Amino acid sequence: MADAYIIDAARTPRGIGKAGRGALAGFHSGRLLAKVFEAIGERNQLNTADIDDVVVGCSSQVGNQGSCVGRMAALDAGWSPRASAVTLDRFCGSGITSVNLAAANIMSGMDDLCVAGGVEMMSYTATLGNATNNRTVDGGNLHLRNLHPQPHQGICADMIATLEGFSRQDLDALAVESQKRAKNAMDQGYFANSLIPVFNDDGSLALDREEFPRPGTTLESLAELKTVFNLFMEAPIDNGGETFDQLVKRNYPDLTINHVHHAGNSSGVVDGAAALVLSSKDYMGRVGWKPRARIKAMATVGGDPTLMLNEPVPAARKVLDRAGMTVDDIDLFEVNEAFSVVAAKFIRDLELDPEKVNVNGGAMALGHPIAATGAILIGTVLDELERRDLNTGLVTMCTGGGMAPAIIIERV
């Protein structure tokens, strides 16, 4: 099997995902992704007519994010019409999955040059309402709901924290550390290699820095925040007439949930886009590229859709097994901070040194632009491996429906 190499990674800053407030909120989703395509194409002198496929993740594929936003963004970037594209949805895991599938095409020998990434404009999707944005991942399918009750993801996070014995103090401490690490990374310019400034089409600057972080966050300030997902428990779900409390009790009739997650220890709502250039050895040799990393192993797992957020640990174990490695062979880990309990459980269950996990902060501080996040994290860990002169990184994240993709990269 051939090797797949990462040539480059680029992304936008993450803008606050609220219409009328976030610096990126006025962009069409395809236009924002096109900005990343333009930048990564220019700085690599990319011959876009040679691109075999563009693989893009996007979770809410409606309206501005519908109609194969990956293809439309490639065209909007001025790329050759010969560069075909596909847009996929694995919820939050879409960004990693887009890279994994593009890499798999190269490793199979079917493709030589691919671009992979993701986009999510949460400022836009928040305006769509429940008619197109169901509050449950089952999309209102009541037959499926009877088979696999799937609560709101925030409720799942609180369920896991209750079942696993994580306190609010534990999770708040991790959120404060995320903010601290993100501030240090921004102050030291650790994101500069991948981050591209976003300009409006009139040439004025829209955003050139992370917009979401709250560096003044403390344990005391988090303690003042009210928990959020307990407020959802009695609300009717979609068109089913059932409440989330009733949904939880189908599988966990005796569970009294200790609600511990709030806005400060959950991932931030943001806008963003990212892309990576992937190449075969033969193609990069022909054009004279020097690769930054090789993709060593990839994996995806599925698990309990009711708890939904528990699969990063088995995904990490699976991808390590495929690579013939152990956790001790990995220099840096990135696990998406969808909720604080996800990262806390990942560190505990794999017995990791916390100083090797999310070293520049995570989504609690920086935000989580759903389908773009996985591609962002791969670029983030690659930049940090280079900065520290380390070798291997593992990236994974939970997704809706109880899944997790994972990838291990190694520097070349």
Short mmCIF file of C-alpha atoms in Angstrom, two decimals:
data_model
loop_
_atom_site.label_atom_id
_atom_site.label_comp_id
_atom_site.label_asym_id
_atom_site.label_seq_id
_atom_site.Cartn_x
_atom_site.Cartn_y
_atom_site.Cartn_z
CA MET A 1 0.00 0.00 0.00
CA ALA A 2 1.30 3.45 -0.94
CA ASP A 3 1.97 6.21 1.58
CA ALA A 4 -0.07 9.40 1.85
CA TYR A 5 1.75 12.57 2.84
CA ILE A 6 0.61 15.88 4.28
CA ILE A 7 2.10 18.72 2.27
CA ASP A 8 0.44 21.62 4.07
CA ALA A 9 -2.42 22.65 6.35
CA ALA A 10 -4.27 25.96 6.56
CA ARG A 11 -7.30 27.30 8.36
CA THR A 12 -9.21 30.42 9.21
CA PRO A 13 -9.27 31.89 12.69
CA ARG A 14 -12.38 30.80 14.57
CA GLY A 15 -14.96 33.59 14.68
CA ILE A 16 -17.74 33.89 17.24
CA GLY A 17 -20.66 31.93 15.80
CA LYS A 18 -23.41 34.48 16.28
CA ALA A 19 -25.05 36.43 13.48
CA GLY A 20 -24.42 40.14 13.84
CA ARG A 21 -21.60 39.59 16.34
CA GLY A 22 -18.96 37.29 14.89
CA ALA A 23 -16.41 38.71 12.47
CA LEU A 24 -16.95 35.87 9.98
CA ALA A 25 -20.72 35.66 10.31
CA GLY A 26 -21.37 37.62 7.14
CA PHE A 27 -19.60 35.09 4.92
CA HIS A 28 -21.33 32.46 2.86
CA SER A 29 -20.05 29.04 4.00
CA GLY A 30 -18.67 28.24 0.57
CA ARG A 31 -16.96 31.59 0.31
CA LEU A 32 -15.20 31.14 3.66
CA LEU A 33 -13.93 27.71 2.64
CA ALA A 34 -12.86 29.17 -0.71
CA LYS A 35 -10.68 31.67 1.16
CA VAL A 36 -8.77 28.74 2.69
CA PHE A 37 -8.53 27.01 -0.68
CA GLU A 38 -7.17 30.20 -2.24
CA ALA A 39 -4.51 30.58 0.44
CA ILE A 40 -3.32 26.98 0.54
CA GLY A 41 -3.30 26.83 -3.25
CA GLU A 42 -1.22 29.98 -3.61
CA ARG A 43 1.37 29.14 -1.01
CA ASN A 44 1.96 25.67 -2.49
CA GLN A 45 1.74 26.74 -6.15
CA LEU A 46 -0.96 24.11 -6.46
CA ASN A 47 -1.83 23.06 -10.01
CA THR A 48 -5.52 22.56 -9.33
CA ALA A 49 -6.07 20.75 -12.62
CA ASP A 50 -4.04 17.90 -11.09
CA ILE A 51 -6.32 17.51 -8.05
CA ASP A 52 -7.98 14.11 -8.17
CA ASP A 53 -10.58 14.98 -5.54
CA VAL A 54 -11.53 17.52 -2.90
CA VAL A 55 -13.10 15.90 0.17
CA VAL A 56 -14.93 18.29 2.49
CA GLY A 57 -16.77 17.76 5.75
CA CYS A 58 -19.89 19.76 6.55
CA SER A 59 -22.38 18.66 9.17
CA SER A 60 -25.43 20.85 8.49
CA GLN A 61 -25.80 20.49 4.73
CA VAL A 62 -28.74 22.82 4.19
CA GLY A 63 -29.17 26.27 2.70
CA ASN A 64 -25.82 28.02 2.36
CA GLN A 65 -24.08 24.80 3.35
CA GLY A 66 -26.00 22.58 0.95
CA SER A 67 -25.45 21.72 -2.72
CA CYS A 68 -22.05 20.07 -2.18
CA VAL A 69 -20.37 23.05 -0.58
CA GLY A 70 -16.95 21.45 -1.18
CA ARG A 71 -17.36 21.53 -4.95
CA MET A 72 -18.85 25.01 -4.94
CA ALA A 73 -16.02 26.34 -2.74
CA ALA A 74 -13.38 24.85 -5.05
CA LEU A 75 -15.00 26.57 -8.02
CA ASP A 76 -15.39 29.80 -6.04
CA ALA A 77 -11.66 29.70 -5.27
CA GLY A 78 -10.97 29.76 -8.99
CA TRP A 79 -9.70 26.18 -9.06
CA SER A 80 -9.83 24.14 -12.24
CA PRO A 81 -13.23 22.57 -12.95
CA ARG A 82 -11.28 19.31 -13.32
CA ALA A 83 -10.84 19.24 -9.53
CA SER A 84 -13.90 17.21 -8.53
CA ALA A 85 -15.25 17.32 -4.98
CA VAL A 86 -17.50 15.54 -2.50
CA THR A 87 -19.06 16.76 0.74
CA LEU A 88 -19.61 14.35 3.63
CA ASP A 89 -21.18 14.32 7.08
CA ARG A 90 -19.95 12.44 10.13
CA PHE A 91 -21.19 15.12 12.50
CA CYS A 92 -18.26 16.54 14.51
CA GLY A 93 -15.92 13.90 13.08
CA SER A 94 -16.35 15.07 9.50
CA GLY A 95 -13.06 16.97 9.36
CA ILE A 96 -10.94 13.98 10.39
CA THR A 97 -12.98 11.68 8.17
CA SER A 98 -12.45 13.92 5.14
CA VAL A 99 -8.68 13.63 5.63
CA ASN A 100 -8.85 9.90 6.26
CA LEU A 101 -10.89 9.22 3.12
CA ALA A 102 -8.69 11.40 0.93
CA ALA A 103 -5.61 9.69 2.36
CA ALA A 104 -7.15 6.26 1.80
CA ASN A 105 -7.67 7.09 -1.89
CA ILE A 106 -4.00 7.99 -2.20
CA MET A 107 -2.87 4.94 -0.22
CA SER A 108 -4.95 2.69 -2.46
CA GLY A 109 -3.16 4.05 -5.52
CA MET A 110 -6.33 5.46 -7.04
CA ASP A 111 -5.41 9.14 -6.44
CA ASP A 112 -2.19 11.15 -6.35
CA LEU A 113 -3.32 14.58 -5.14
CA CYS A 114 -6.24 15.41 -2.87
CA VAL A 115 -7.36 18.33 -0.76
CA ALA A 116 -9.34 17.58 2.39
CA GLY A 117 -10.95 19.75 5.04
CA GLY A 118 -14.17 21.09 6.43
CA VAL A 119 -16.37 24.09 7.04
CA GLU A 120 -19.12 25.02 9.46
CA MET A 121 -20.79 28.40 9.86
CA MET A 122 -22.57 28.01 13.17
CA SER A 123 -23.70 31.63 13.03
CA TYR A 124 -25.69 30.62 9.96
CA THR A 125 -26.99 27.23 11.05
CA ALA A 126 -28.24 28.70 14.34
CA THR A 127 -30.68 30.81 12.33
CA LEU A 128 -32.33 27.83 10.65
CA GLY A 129 -34.51 26.70 13.57
CA ASN A 130 -35.71 23.22 14.43
CA ALA A 131 -37.42 22.75 11.06
CA THR A 132 -34.00 22.04 9.52
CA ASN A 133 -31.88 21.69 12.65
CA ASN A 134 -33.47 18.97 14.75
CA ARG A 135 -32.45 18.97 18.38
CA THR A 136 -31.84 15.22 18.25
CA VAL A 137 -29.45 13.51 15.89
CA ASP A 138 -32.11 11.01 14.81
CA GLY A 139 -33.68 13.69 12.61
CA GLY A 140 -37.15 13.05 14.02
CA ASN A 141 -37.19 9.36 13.01
CA LEU A 142 -39.42 7.93 15.73
CA HIS A 143 -38.84 4.31 14.72
CA LEU A 144 -35.09 4.82 15.15
CA ARG A 145 -35.75 6.62 18.43
CA ASN A 146 -37.47 3.53 19.75
CA LEU A 147 -34.43 1.44 18.84
CA HIS A 148 -31.74 3.87 19.99
CA PRO A 149 -32.83 6.82 22.14
CA GLN A 150 -30.24 9.58 21.57
CA PRO A 151 -30.50 12.58 23.88
CA HIS A 152 -29.07 16.02 23.27
CA GLN A 153 -25.26 15.78 23.29
CA GLY A 154 -24.97 18.10 26.29
CA ILE A 155 -27.25 15.82 28.26
CA CYS A 156 -25.08 12.88 27.18
CA ALA A 157 -22.05 14.73 28.56
CA ASP A 158 -23.77 15.19 31.91
CA MET A 159 -24.85 11.53 31.90
CA ILE A 160 -21.28 10.37 31.33
CA ALA A 161 -19.94 12.69 34.03
CA THR A 162 -22.50 11.25 36.45
CA LEU A 163 -21.84 7.62 35.53
CA GLU A 164 -18.05 8.06 35.55
CA GLY A 165 -17.84 10.14 38.72
CA PHE A 166 -16.44 13.40 37.33
CA SER A 167 -17.30 16.43 39.44
CA ARG A 168 -18.00 19.92 38.21
CA GLN A 169 -14.78 21.02 39.91
CA ASP A 170 -12.80 18.44 37.91
CA LEU A 171 -14.30 19.61 34.64
CA ASP A 172 -14.04 23.32 35.40
CA ALA A 173 -10.35 22.89 36.20
CA LEU A 174 -9.79 21.37 32.76
CA ALA A 175 -11.66 24.27 31.13
CA VAL A 176 -9.49 26.84 32.91
CA GLU A 177 -6.37 24.99 31.77
CA SER A 178 -7.68 25.02 28.19
CA GLN A 179 -8.09 28.79 28.32
CA LYS A 180 -4.63 29.21 29.85
CA ARG A 181 -2.96 27.09 27.18
CA ALA A 182 -4.85 28.79 24.36
CA LYS A 183 -3.81 32.23 25.60
CA ASN A 184 -0.18 31.17 25.75
CA ALA A 185 -0.36 29.70 22.24
CA MET A 186 -1.90 32.88 20.85
CA ASP A 187 0.53 35.16 22.69
CA GLN A 188 3.50 33.12 21.45
CA GLY A 189 2.23 32.86 17.86
CA TYR A 190 2.02 29.07 17.88
CA PHE A 191 -0.94 29.07 15.46
CA ALA A 192 0.69 31.37 12.93
CA ASN A 193 1.88 28.71 10.51
CA SER A 194 -1.59 27.35 9.72
CA LEU A 195 -3.76 30.37 10.42
CA ILE A 196 -4.61 32.57 7.43
CA PRO A 197 -6.14 36.03 7.81
CA VAL A 198 -9.58 36.32 6.27
CA PHE A 199 -10.26 39.37 4.13
CA ASN A 200 -13.57 40.67 2.88
CA ASP A 201 -13.96 40.75 -0.87
CA ASP A 202 -13.36 44.53 -0.82
CA GLY A 203 -9.90 43.88 0.61
CA SER A 204 -10.61 44.95 4.18
CA LEU A 205 -9.60 42.63 7.00
CA ALA A 206 -12.38 40.52 8.47
CA LEU A 207 -10.42 38.49 11.05
CA ASP A 208 -6.80 37.54 11.68
CA ARG A 209 -6.96 36.10 15.21
CA GLU A 210 -8.98 33.72 17.32
CA GLU A 211 -12.12 35.57 18.34
CA PHE A 212 -13.73 33.26 20.89
CA PRO A 213 -11.24 32.73 23.79
CA ARG A 214 -11.85 34.27 27.20
CA PRO A 215 -8.34 34.38 28.70
CA GLY A 216 -9.53 35.87 31.98
CA THR A 217 -11.46 32.71 32.85
CA THR A 218 -10.91 31.44 36.40
CA LEU A 219 -12.36 28.70 38.56
CA GLU A 220 -14.23 31.39 40.43
CA SER A 221 -15.78 32.86 37.28
CA LEU A 222 -16.80 29.43 36.03
CA ALA A 223 -18.39 28.61 39.38
CA GLU A 224 -20.78 31.50 38.81
CA LEU A 225 -22.13 30.03 35.56
CA LYS A 226 -25.39 28.11 35.65
CA THR A 227 -25.53 24.64 34.14
CA VAL A 228 -27.32 24.53 30.79
CA PHE A 229 -28.53 21.09 29.86
CA ASN A 230 -30.80 20.55 32.86
CA LEU A 231 -32.97 23.23 31.25
CA PHE A 232 -33.53 20.94 28.26
CA MET A 233 -34.82 17.97 30.22
CA GLU A 234 -38.52 18.86 30.29
CA ALA A 235 -38.72 20.47 26.87
CA PRO A 236 -40.65 18.58 24.16
CA ILE A 237 -38.38 17.03 21.53
CA ASP A 238 -38.90 17.87 17.87
CA ASN A 239 -42.28 16.59 16.73
CA GLY A 240 -42.35 13.49 18.94
CA GLY A 241 -44.01 14.99 21.99
CA GLU A 242 -41.55 13.24 24.30
CA THR A 243 -39.15 15.07 26.62
CA PHE A 244 -35.42 14.50 26.95
CA ASP A 245 -35.98 13.30 30.50
CA GLN A 246 -38.31 10.59 29.20
CA LEU A 247 -35.80 9.74 26.47
CA VAL A 248 -32.99 9.28 29.01
CA LYS A 249 -35.16 7.10 31.22
CA ARG A 250 -35.78 4.60 28.41
CA ASN A 251 -32.25 3.22 28.87
CA TYR A 252 -31.33 4.68 32.26
CA PRO A 253 -34.53 4.58 34.33
CA ASP A 254 -32.72 4.89 37.68
CA LEU A 255 -30.15 7.51 36.74
CA THR A 256 -30.32 10.87 38.50
CA ILE A 257 -28.17 13.13 36.36
CA ASN A 258 -25.75 15.48 38.06
CA HIS A 259 -25.72 18.35 35.59
CA VAL A 260 -22.20 19.77 35.51
CA HIS A 261 -21.68 21.27 32.04
CA HIS A 262 -22.23 24.91 31.20
CA ALA A 263 -21.03 27.46 28.64
CA GLY A 264 -17.55 27.58 30.17
CA ASN A 265 -16.72 23.87 30.12
CA SER A 266 -18.42 23.04 26.81
CA SER A 267 -17.12 23.73 23.30
CA GLY A 268 -17.63 27.20 21.91
CA VAL A 269 -20.03 28.04 19.08
CA VAL A 270 -17.88 29.41 16.25
CA ASP A 271 -17.43 29.74 12.49
CA GLY A 272 -14.41 28.29 10.70
CA ALA A 273 -12.91 26.40 7.77
CA ALA A 274 -9.76 24.37 7.18
CA ALA A 275 -7.95 22.41 4.46
CA LEU A 276 -4.97 20.09 4.00
CA VAL A 277 -3.07 19.16 0.85
CA LEU A 278 -2.37 15.41 0.61
CA SER A 279 -0.08 13.80 -1.95
CA SER A 280 1.40 10.52 -3.06
CA LYS A 281 5.16 10.10 -3.04
CA ASP A 282 5.30 10.02 -6.83
CA TYR A 283 3.33 13.24 -7.31
CA MET A 284 5.24 15.27 -4.73
CA GLY A 285 8.48 14.06 -6.30
CA ARG A 286 7.36 15.28 -9.71
CA VAL A 287 6.47 18.78 -8.48
CA GLY A 288 9.31 19.10 -5.97
CA TRP A 289 7.30 19.28 -2.74
CA LYS A 290 8.83 18.40 0.59
CA PRO A 291 6.25 16.64 2.78
CA ARG A 292 5.63 17.71 6.36
CA ALA A 293 4.18 14.43 7.62
CA ARG A 294 3.13 10.92 6.67
CA ILE A 295 -0.21 9.43 7.65
CA LYS A 296 0.70 6.35 9.65
CA ALA A 297 -2.71 4.91 10.55
CA MET A 298 -6.43 5.70 10.50
CA ALA A 299 -9.44 4.18 12.21
CA THR A 300 -13.09 4.76 13.00
CA VAL A 301 -15.25 3.12 15.65
CA GLY A 302 -18.92 3.09 16.57
CA GLY A 303 -20.43 2.51 19.98
CA ASP A 304 -23.39 3.26 22.23
CA PRO A 305 -25.50 5.93 20.48
CA THR A 306 -27.36 6.77 23.69
CA LEU A 307 -24.29 7.96 25.59
CA MET A 308 -22.83 9.03 22.25
CA LEU A 309 -19.58 10.69 23.38
CA ASN A 310 -17.53 7.75 24.68
CA GLU A 311 -15.78 6.54 21.53
CA PRO A 312 -12.52 8.56 21.40
CA VAL A 313 -10.87 6.10 23.80
CA PRO A 314 -11.68 2.96 21.74
CA ALA A 315 -10.86 4.89 18.55
CA ALA A 316 -7.43 5.75 19.94
CA ARG A 317 -6.84 2.15 20.95
CA LYS A 318 -7.89 0.91 17.51
CA VAL A 319 -5.68 3.29 15.56
CA LEU A 320 -2.73 2.56 17.87
CA ASP A 321 -3.23 -1.16 17.30
CA ARG A 322 -3.29 -0.63 13.53
CA ALA A 323 -0.06 1.32 13.74
CA GLY A 324 1.57 -1.26 16.03
CA MET A 325 2.06 1.45 18.64
CA THR A 326 1.16 2.19 22.25
CA VAL A 327 0.25 5.48 23.91
CA ASP A 328 3.89 5.76 24.97
CA ASP A 329 4.87 6.05 21.31
CA ILE A 330 2.73 9.17 20.79
CA ASP A 331 4.33 12.53 21.48
CA LEU A 332 1.20 14.71 21.36
CA PHE A 333 -2.53 14.03 21.48
CA GLU A 334 -5.45 16.16 20.32
CA VAL A 335 -8.91 15.13 21.51
CA ASN A 336 -11.70 17.55 20.76
CA GLU A 337 -13.11 19.25 23.84
CA ALA A 338 -16.72 18.90 22.77
CA PHE A 339 -17.42 18.85 26.49
CA SER A 340 -14.93 18.81 29.33
CA VAL A 341 -15.84 15.26 30.33
CA VAL A 342 -14.75 13.93 26.93
CA ALA A 343 -11.18 15.14 27.40
CA ALA A 344 -11.15 14.23 31.10
CA LYS A 345 -12.23 10.65 30.39
CA PHE A 346 -9.78 10.34 27.49
CA ILE A 347 -6.85 11.34 29.71
CA ARG A 348 -7.96 9.12 32.59
CA ASP A 349 -8.86 5.98 30.67
CA LEU A 350 -5.71 5.97 28.54
CA GLU A 351 -3.56 6.96 31.54
CA LEU A 352 -2.03 9.86 29.63
CA ASP A 353 0.25 12.60 30.83
CA PRO A 354 -2.04 15.69 30.69
CA GLU A 355 0.97 17.70 29.50
CA LYS A 356 0.83 15.80 26.19
CA VAL A 357 -2.89 16.39 25.52
CA ASN A 358 -4.32 19.53 23.87
CA VAL A 359 -1.15 21.41 24.71
CA ASN A 360 -2.35 24.63 23.04
CA GLY A 361 -5.87 24.53 24.43
CA GLY A 362 -8.98 23.08 22.86
CA ALA A 363 -12.54 23.76 21.89
CA MET A 364 -13.60 24.95 25.34
CA ALA A 365 -11.33 27.94 24.78
CA LEU A 366 -11.06 28.20 21.00
CA GLY A 367 -14.44 26.93 19.81
CA HIS A 368 -15.64 23.99 17.76
CA PRO A 369 -16.75 24.72 14.18
CA ILE A 370 -18.24 21.19 13.94
CA ALA A 371 -17.12 19.70 10.60
CA ALA A 372 -14.01 21.90 10.34
CA THR A 373 -12.57 21.04 13.75
CA GLY A 374 -10.94 17.71 12.88
CA ALA A 375 -8.97 19.20 10.00
CA ILE A 376 -7.99 22.12 12.23
CA LEU A 377 -6.69 19.76 14.92
CA ILE A 378 -4.54 17.79 12.47
CA GLY A 379 -2.87 21.02 11.39
CA THR A 380 -2.52 22.13 15.00
CA VAL A 381 -0.76 18.96 16.13
CA LEU A 382 1.51 19.00 13.07
CA ASP A 383 2.56 22.60 13.74
CA GLU A 384 3.29 21.77 17.37
CA LEU A 385 5.25 18.63 16.53
CA GLU A 386 7.44 20.74 14.29
CA ARG A 387 7.82 23.50 16.88
CA ARG A 388 8.89 21.04 19.57
CA ASP A 389 10.88 18.84 17.18
CA LEU A 390 8.77 15.81 18.10
CA ASN A 391 7.64 12.99 15.82
CA THR A 392 4.12 11.55 16.23
CA GLY A 393 0.65 12.90 16.92
CA LEU A 394 -2.74 11.26 17.43
CA VAL A 395 -6.00 13.13 16.78
CA THR A 396 -9.51 11.93 17.62
CA MET A 397 -12.93 13.24 18.57
CA CYS A 398 -16.42 12.12 19.52
CA THR A 399 -19.32 12.52 17.10
CA GLY A 400 -23.08 12.40 17.16
CA GLY A 401 -24.58 8.94 16.94
CA GLY A 402 -21.81 7.37 19.04
CA MET A 403 -18.77 7.31 16.71
CA ALA A 404 -15.18 8.51 16.63
CA PRO A 405 -12.58 8.76 13.84
CA ALA A 406 -8.89 8.82 14.64
CA ILE A 407 -5.62 9.42 12.82
CA ILE A 408 -1.91 9.10 13.64
CA ILE A 409 0.57 11.24 11.75
CA GLU A 410 4.34 11.20 11.88
CA ARG A 411 6.74 13.87 10.72
CA VAL A 412 8.91 13.21 7.72
#
